[in-house]
Each structure stands twice: as structure tokens, then as C-alpha cells.
mmCIF file of N, CA and C in Angstrom:
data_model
loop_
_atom_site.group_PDB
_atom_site.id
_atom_site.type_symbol
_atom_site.label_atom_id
_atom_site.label_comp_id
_atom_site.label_asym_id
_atom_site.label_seq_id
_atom_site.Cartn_x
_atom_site.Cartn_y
_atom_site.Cartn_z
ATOM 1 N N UNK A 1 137.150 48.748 65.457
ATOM 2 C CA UNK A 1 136.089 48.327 64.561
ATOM 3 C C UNK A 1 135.975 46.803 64.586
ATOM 4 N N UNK A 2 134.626 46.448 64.186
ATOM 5 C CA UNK A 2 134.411 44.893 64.462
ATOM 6 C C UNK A 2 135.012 44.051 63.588
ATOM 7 N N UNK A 3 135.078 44.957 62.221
ATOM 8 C CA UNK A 3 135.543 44.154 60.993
ATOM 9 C C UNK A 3 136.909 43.322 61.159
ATOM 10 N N UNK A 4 137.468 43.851 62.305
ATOM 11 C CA UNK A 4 138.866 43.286 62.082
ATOM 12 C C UNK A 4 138.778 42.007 62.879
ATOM 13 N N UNK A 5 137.654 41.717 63.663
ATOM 14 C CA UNK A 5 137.427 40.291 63.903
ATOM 15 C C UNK A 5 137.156 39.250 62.627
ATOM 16 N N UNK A 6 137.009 39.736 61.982
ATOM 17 C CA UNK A 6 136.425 38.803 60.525
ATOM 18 C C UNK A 6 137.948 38.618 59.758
ATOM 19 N N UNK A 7 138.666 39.823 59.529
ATOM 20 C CA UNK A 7 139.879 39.761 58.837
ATOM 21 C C UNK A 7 140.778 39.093 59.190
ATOM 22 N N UNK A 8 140.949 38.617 60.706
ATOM 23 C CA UNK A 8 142.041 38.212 61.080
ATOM 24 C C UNK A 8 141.804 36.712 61.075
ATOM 25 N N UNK A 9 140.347 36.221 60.570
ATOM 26 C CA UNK A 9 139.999 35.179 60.516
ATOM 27 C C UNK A 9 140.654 34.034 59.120
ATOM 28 N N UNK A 10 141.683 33.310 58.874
ATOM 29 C CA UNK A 10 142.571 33.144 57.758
ATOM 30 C C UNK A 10 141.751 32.127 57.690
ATOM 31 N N UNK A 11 141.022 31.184 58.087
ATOM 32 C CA UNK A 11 140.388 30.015 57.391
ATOM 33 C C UNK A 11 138.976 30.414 56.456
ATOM 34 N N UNK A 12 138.781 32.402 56.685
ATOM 35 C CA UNK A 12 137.589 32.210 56.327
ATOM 36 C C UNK A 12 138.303 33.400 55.071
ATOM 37 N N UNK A 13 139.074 34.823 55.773
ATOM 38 C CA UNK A 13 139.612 35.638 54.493
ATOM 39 C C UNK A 13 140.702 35.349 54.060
ATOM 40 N N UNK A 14 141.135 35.410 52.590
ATOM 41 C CA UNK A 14 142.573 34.994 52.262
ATOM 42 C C UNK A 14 143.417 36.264 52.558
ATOM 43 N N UNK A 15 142.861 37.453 51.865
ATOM 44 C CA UNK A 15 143.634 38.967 51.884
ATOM 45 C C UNK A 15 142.280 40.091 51.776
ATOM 46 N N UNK A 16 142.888 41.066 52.084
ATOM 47 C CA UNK A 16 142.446 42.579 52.193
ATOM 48 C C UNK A 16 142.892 43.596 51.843
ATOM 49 N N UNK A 17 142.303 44.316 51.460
ATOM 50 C CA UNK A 17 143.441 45.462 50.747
ATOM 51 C C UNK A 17 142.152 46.969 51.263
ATOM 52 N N UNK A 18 142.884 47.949 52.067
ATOM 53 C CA UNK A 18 142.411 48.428 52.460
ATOM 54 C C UNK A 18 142.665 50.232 51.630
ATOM 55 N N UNK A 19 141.342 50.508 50.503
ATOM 56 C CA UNK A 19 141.607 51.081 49.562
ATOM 57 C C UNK A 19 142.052 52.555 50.287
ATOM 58 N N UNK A 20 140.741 53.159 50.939
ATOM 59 C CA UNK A 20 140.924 54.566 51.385
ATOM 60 C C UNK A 20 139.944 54.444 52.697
ATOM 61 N N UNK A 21 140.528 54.956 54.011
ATOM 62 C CA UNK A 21 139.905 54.803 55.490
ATOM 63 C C UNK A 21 139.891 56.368 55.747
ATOM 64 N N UNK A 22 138.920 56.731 56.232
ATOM 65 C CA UNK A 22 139.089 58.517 56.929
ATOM 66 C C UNK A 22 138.220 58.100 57.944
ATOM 67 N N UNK A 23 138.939 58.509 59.287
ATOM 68 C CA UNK A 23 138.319 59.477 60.513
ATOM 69 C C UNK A 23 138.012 60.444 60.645
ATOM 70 N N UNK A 24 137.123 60.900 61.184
ATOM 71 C CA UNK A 24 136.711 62.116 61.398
ATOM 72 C C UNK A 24 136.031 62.378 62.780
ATOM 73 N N UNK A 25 135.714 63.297 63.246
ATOM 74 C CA UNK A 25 135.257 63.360 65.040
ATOM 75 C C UNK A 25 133.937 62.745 65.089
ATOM 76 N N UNK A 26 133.231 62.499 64.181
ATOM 77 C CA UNK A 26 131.637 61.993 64.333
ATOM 78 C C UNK A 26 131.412 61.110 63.231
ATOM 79 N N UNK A 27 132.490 60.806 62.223
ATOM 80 C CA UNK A 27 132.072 60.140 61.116
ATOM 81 C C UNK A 27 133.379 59.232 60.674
ATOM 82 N N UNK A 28 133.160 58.473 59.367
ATOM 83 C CA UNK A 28 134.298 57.488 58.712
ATOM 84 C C UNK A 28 133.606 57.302 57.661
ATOM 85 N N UNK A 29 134.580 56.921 56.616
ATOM 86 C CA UNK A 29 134.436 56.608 55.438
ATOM 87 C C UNK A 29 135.750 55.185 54.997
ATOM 88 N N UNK A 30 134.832 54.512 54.661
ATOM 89 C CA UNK A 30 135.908 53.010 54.532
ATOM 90 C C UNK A 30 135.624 52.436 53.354
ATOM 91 N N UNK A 31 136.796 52.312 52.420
ATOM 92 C CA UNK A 31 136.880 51.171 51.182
ATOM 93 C C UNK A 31 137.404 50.320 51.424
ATOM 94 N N UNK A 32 137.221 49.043 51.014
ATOM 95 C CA UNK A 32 137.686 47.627 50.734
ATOM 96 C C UNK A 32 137.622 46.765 50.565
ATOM 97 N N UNK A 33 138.413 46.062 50.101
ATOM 98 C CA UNK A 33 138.396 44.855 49.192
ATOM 99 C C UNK A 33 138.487 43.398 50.227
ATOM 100 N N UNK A 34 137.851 42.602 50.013
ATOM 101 C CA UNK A 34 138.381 41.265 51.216
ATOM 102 C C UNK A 34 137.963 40.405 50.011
ATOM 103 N N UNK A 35 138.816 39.286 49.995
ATOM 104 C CA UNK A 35 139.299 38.102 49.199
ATOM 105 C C UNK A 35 139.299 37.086 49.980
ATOM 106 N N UNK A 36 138.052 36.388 49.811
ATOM 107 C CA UNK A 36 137.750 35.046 50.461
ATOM 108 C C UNK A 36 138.320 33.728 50.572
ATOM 109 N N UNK A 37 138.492 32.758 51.136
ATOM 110 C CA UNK A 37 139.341 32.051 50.752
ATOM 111 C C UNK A 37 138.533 30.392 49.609
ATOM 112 N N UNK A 38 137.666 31.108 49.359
ATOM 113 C CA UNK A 38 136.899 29.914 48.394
ATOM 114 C C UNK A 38 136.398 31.231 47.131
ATOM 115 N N UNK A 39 137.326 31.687 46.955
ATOM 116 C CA UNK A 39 137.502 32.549 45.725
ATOM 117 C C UNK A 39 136.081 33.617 45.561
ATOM 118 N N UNK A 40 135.642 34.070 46.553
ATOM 119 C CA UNK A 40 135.213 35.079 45.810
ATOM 120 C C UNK A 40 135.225 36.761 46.592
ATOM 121 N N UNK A 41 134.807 37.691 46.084
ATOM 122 C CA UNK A 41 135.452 38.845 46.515
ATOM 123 C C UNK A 41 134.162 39.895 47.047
ATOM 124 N N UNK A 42 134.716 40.876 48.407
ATOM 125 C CA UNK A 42 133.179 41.471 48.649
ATOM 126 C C UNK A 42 134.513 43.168 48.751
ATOM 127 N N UNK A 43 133.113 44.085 47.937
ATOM 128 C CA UNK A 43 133.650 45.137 48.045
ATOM 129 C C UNK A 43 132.810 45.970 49.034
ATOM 130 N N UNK A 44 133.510 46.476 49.893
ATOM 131 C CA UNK A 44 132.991 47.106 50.788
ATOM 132 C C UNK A 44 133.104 48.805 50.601
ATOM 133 N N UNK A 45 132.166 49.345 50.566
ATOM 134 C CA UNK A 45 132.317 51.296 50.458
ATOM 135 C C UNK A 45 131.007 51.750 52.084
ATOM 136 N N UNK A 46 131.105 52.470 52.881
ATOM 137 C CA UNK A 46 130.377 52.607 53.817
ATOM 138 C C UNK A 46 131.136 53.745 54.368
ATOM 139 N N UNK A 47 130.175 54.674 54.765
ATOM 140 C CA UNK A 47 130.035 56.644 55.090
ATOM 141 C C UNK A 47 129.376 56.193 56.053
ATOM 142 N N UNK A 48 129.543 56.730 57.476
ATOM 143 C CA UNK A 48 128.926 56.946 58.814
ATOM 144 C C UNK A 48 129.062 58.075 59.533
ATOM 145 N N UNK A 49 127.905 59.025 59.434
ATOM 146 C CA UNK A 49 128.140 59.828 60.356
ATOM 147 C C UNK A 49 127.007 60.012 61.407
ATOM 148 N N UNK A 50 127.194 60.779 62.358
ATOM 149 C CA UNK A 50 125.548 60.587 63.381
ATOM 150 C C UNK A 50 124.567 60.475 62.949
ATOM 151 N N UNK A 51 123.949 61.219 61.608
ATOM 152 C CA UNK A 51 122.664 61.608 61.683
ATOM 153 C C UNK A 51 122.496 60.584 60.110
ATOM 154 N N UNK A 52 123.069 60.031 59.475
ATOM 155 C CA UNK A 52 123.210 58.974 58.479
ATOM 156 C C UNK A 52 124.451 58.333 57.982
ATOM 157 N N UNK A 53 123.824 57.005 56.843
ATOM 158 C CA UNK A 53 125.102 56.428 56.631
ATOM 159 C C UNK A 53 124.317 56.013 55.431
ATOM 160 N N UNK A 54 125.549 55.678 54.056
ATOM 161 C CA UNK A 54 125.355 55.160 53.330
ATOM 162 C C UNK A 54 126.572 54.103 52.850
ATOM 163 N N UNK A 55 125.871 52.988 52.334
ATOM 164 C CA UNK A 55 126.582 51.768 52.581
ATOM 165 C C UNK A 55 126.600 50.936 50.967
ATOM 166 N N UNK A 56 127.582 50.146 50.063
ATOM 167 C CA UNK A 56 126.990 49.347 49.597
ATOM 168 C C UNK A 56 128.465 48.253 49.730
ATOM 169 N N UNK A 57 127.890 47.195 49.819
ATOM 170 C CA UNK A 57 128.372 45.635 49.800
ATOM 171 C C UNK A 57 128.165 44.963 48.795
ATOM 172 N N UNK A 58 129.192 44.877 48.017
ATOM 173 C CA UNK A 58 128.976 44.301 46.318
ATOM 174 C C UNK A 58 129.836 42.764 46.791
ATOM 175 N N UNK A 59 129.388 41.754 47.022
ATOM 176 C CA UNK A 59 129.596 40.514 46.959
ATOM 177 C C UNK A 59 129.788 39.634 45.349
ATOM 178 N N UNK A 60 130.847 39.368 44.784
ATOM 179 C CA UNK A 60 130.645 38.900 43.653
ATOM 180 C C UNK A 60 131.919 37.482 43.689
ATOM 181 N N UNK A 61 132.104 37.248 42.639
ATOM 182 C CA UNK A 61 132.987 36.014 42.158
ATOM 183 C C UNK A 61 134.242 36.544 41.845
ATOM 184 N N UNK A 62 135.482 35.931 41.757
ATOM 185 C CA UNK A 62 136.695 36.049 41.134
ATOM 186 C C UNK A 62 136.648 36.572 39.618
ATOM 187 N N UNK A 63 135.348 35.786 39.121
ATOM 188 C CA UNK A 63 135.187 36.475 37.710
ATOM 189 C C UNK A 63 134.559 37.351 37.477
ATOM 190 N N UNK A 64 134.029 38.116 38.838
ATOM 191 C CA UNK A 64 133.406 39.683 38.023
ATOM 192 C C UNK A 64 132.073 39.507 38.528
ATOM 193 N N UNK A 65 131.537 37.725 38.667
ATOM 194 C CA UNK A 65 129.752 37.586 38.456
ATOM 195 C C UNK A 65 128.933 38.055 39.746
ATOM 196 N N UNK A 66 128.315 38.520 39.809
ATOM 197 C CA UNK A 66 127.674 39.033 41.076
ATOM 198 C C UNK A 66 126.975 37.973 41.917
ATOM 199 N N UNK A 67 127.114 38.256 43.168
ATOM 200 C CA UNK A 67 126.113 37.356 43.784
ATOM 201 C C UNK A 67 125.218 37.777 44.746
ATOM 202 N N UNK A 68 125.300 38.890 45.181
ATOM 203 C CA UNK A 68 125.032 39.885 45.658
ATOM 204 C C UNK A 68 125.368 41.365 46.145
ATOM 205 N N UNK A 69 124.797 41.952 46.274
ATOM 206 C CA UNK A 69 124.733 43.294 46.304
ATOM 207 C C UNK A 69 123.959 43.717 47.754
ATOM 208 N N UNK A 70 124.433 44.946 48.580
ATOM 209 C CA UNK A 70 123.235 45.419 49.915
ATOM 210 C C UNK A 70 123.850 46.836 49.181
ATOM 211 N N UNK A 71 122.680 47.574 49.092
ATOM 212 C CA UNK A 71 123.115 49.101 49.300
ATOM 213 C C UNK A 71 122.069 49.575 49.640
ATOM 214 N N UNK A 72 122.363 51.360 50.080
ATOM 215 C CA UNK A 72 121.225 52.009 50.436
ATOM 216 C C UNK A 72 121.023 53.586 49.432
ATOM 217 N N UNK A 73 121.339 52.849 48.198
ATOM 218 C CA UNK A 73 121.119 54.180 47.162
ATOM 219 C C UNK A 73 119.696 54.608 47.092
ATOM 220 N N UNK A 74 119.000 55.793 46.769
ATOM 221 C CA UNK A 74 117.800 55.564 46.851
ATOM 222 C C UNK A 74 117.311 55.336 45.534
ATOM 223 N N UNK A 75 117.573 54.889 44.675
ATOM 224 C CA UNK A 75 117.074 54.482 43.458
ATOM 225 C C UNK A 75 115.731 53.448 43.177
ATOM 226 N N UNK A 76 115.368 52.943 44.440
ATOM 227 C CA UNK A 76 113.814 52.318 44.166
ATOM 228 C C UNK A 76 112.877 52.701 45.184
ATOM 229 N N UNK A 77 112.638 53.536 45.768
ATOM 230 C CA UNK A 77 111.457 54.581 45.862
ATOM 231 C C UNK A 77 110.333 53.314 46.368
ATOM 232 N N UNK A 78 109.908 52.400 45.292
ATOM 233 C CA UNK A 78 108.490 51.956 45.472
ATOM 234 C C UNK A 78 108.723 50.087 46.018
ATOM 235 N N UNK A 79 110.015 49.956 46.535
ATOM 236 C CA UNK A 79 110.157 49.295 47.924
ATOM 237 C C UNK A 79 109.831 49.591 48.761
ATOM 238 N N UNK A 80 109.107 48.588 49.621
ATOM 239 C CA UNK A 80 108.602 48.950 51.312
ATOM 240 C C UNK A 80 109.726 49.403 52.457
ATOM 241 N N UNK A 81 111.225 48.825 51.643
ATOM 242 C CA UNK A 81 112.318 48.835 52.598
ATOM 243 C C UNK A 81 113.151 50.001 52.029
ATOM 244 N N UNK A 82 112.694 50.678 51.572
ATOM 245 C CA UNK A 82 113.378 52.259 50.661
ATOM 246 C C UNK A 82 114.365 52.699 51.602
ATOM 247 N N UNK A 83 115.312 52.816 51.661
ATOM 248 C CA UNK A 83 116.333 53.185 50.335
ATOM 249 C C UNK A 83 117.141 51.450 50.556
ATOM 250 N N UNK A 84 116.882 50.761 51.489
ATOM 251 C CA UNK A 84 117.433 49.622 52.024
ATOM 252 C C UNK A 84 117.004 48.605 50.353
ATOM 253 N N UNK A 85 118.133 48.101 50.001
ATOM 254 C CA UNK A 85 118.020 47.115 48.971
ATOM 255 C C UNK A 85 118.422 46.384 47.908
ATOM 256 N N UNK A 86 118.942 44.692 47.993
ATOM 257 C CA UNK A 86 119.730 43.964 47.852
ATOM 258 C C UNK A 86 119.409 43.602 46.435
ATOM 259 N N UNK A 87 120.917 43.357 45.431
ATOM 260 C CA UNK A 87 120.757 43.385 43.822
ATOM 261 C C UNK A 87 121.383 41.803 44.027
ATOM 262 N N UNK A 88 120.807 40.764 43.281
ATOM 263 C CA UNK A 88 120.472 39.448 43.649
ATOM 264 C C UNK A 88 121.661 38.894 41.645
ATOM 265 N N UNK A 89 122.132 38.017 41.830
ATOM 266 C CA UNK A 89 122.387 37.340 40.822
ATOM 267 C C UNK A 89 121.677 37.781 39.431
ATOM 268 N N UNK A 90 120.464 36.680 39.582
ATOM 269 C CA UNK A 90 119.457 36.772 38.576
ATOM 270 C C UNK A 90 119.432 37.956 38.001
ATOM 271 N N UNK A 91 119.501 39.480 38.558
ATOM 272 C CA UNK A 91 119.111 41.074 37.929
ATOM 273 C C UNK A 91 118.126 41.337 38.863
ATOM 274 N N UNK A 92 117.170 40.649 39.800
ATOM 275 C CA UNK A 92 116.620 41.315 40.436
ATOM 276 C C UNK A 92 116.848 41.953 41.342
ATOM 277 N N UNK A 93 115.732 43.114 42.179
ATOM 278 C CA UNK A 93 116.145 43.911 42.655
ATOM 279 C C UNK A 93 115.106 43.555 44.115
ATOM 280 N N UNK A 94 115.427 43.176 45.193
ATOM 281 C CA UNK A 94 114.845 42.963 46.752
ATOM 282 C C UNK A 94 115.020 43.962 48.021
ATOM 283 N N UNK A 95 113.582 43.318 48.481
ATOM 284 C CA UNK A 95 113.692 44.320 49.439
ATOM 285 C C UNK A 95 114.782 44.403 50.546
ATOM 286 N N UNK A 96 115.427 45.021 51.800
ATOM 287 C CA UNK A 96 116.497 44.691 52.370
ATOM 288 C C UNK A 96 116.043 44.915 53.698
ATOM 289 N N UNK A 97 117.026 45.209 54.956
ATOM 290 C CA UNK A 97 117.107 45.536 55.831
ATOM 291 C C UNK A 97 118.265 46.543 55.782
ATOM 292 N N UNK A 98 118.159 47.683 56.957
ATOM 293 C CA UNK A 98 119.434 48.285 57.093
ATOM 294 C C UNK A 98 120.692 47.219 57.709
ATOM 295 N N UNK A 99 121.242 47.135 56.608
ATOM 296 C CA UNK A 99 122.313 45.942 57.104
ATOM 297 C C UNK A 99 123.376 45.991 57.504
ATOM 298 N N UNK A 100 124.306 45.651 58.729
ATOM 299 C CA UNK A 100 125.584 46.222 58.855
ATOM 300 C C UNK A 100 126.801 45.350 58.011
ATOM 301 N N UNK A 101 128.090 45.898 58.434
ATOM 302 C CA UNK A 101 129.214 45.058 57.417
ATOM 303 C C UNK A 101 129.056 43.569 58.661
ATOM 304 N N UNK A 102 128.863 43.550 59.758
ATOM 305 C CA UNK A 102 129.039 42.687 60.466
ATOM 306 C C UNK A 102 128.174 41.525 60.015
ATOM 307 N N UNK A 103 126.704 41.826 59.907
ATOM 308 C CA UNK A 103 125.811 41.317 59.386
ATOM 309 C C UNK A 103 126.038 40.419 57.581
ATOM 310 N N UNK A 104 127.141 41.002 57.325
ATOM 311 C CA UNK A 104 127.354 40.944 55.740
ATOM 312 C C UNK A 104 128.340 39.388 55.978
ATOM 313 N N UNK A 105 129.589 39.940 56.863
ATOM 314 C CA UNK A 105 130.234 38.747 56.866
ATOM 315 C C UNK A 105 129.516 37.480 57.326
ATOM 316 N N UNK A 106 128.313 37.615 58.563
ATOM 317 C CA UNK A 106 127.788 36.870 58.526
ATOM 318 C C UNK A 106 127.044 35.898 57.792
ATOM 319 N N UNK A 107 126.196 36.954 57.043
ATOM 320 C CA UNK A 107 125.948 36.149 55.983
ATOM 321 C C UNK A 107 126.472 35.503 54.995
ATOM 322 N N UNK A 108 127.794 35.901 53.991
ATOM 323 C CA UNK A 108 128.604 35.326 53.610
ATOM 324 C C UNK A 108 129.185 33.860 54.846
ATOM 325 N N UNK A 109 129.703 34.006 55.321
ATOM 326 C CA UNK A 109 130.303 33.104 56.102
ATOM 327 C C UNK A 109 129.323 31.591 56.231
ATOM 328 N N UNK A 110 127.750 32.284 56.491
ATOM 329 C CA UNK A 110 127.139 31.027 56.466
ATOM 330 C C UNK A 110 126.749 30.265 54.935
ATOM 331 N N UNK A 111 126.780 31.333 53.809
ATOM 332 C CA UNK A 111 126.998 30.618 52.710
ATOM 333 C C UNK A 111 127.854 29.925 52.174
ATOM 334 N N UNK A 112 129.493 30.008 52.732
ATOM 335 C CA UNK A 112 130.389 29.230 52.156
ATOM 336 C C UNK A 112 130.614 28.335 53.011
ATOM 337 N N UNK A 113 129.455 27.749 54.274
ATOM 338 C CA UNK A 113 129.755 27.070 55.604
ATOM 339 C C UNK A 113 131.004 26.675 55.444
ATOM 340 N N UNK A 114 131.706 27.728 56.149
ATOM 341 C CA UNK A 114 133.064 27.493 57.107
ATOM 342 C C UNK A 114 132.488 27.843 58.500
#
């Protein structure tokens, strides 16, 4: 998996804690926690199997505060990017892309430019 290029990265993650991982012949299911090293924390939950996947990336602070969110719950319907869609600081709710975890660290990474 790609993720473990990001983890092994110590100037950018401090720790990881890897909640619950399953293989399966066509699918995975992965929890976890990664602890940044400018304090803040992304929770990772993501289901893959051939024919779908559901994903969410809860990006928040040491204290709980959110800073972002990617998931693909379908709870807003009357987005153009349905079921794709990112929960923002403020409370709002945006449109997304299907986003991968790779894509996630990326983006993090360029926000805390390291």
C-alpha cells in the first residue's frame, strides 16, 4: 500500500496507530490514526472492494477542532459531486472529488508546507 510511503516519512508523521486492517481476496477495510508532527491528527476509515468503496478522512486538531473532513456518505443528494463531499471548518458542507488517502496526505502535506 502507498500509505506507507507517507508513514515512514518522520519529518512529516510523528506516530500511527493502526486501529483495525482486514484483507480479503477483492477487498480491505483500514482504520487509522496518523499524528502529524505540527500537532494535528487525520482519521482515516476506508472499505474497498471491486465494485465500490467508501471512505471518510476526518482531518482535525490536537484539540478535537476540525479542519477538514472528505467522505463519501450519501447524505447530500443535491451536490453535483454526490455522494463525494468535504465538511470544511466553518460547518459548511462542499462539493468534492472521489479522493484517494494518497491524495489526502497530499493535501495535508502542502498545507503544513513541509
Amino acid at each position: 500500500m502507498e500509505i506507507f510511503k507517507w508513514l515512514d516519512d518522520r519529518n512529516f508523521v510523528r506516530s500511527y496507530t493502526i486501529n483495525d486492517f482486514r484483507e480479503f481476496s477483492e477487498s480491505y477495510y483500514l482504520n487509522m490514526e496518523v499524528r502529524f508532527q505540527h500537532n494535528t491528527v487525520l482519521y482515516i476509515r476506508e472499505y474497498v472492494e471491486v465494485s465500490r468503496r467508501k471512505y471518510a478522512f476526518h482531518w482535525q486538531k490536537e484539540t478535537g477542532d476540525l479542519l477538514i473532513r472528505w467522505d463519501n456518505a450519501p447524505h447530500f443528494p443535491n451536490l453535483p459531486t454526490f455522494p463525494h463531499h468535504k465538511h470544511r471548518a466553518d460547518g459548511s458542507v462542499q462539493e468534492s472529488t472521489d479522493i484517494s488517502l494518497d491524495d489526502v496526505f497530499e493535501y495535508i502535506k502542502k498545507e503544513i508546507a513541509i
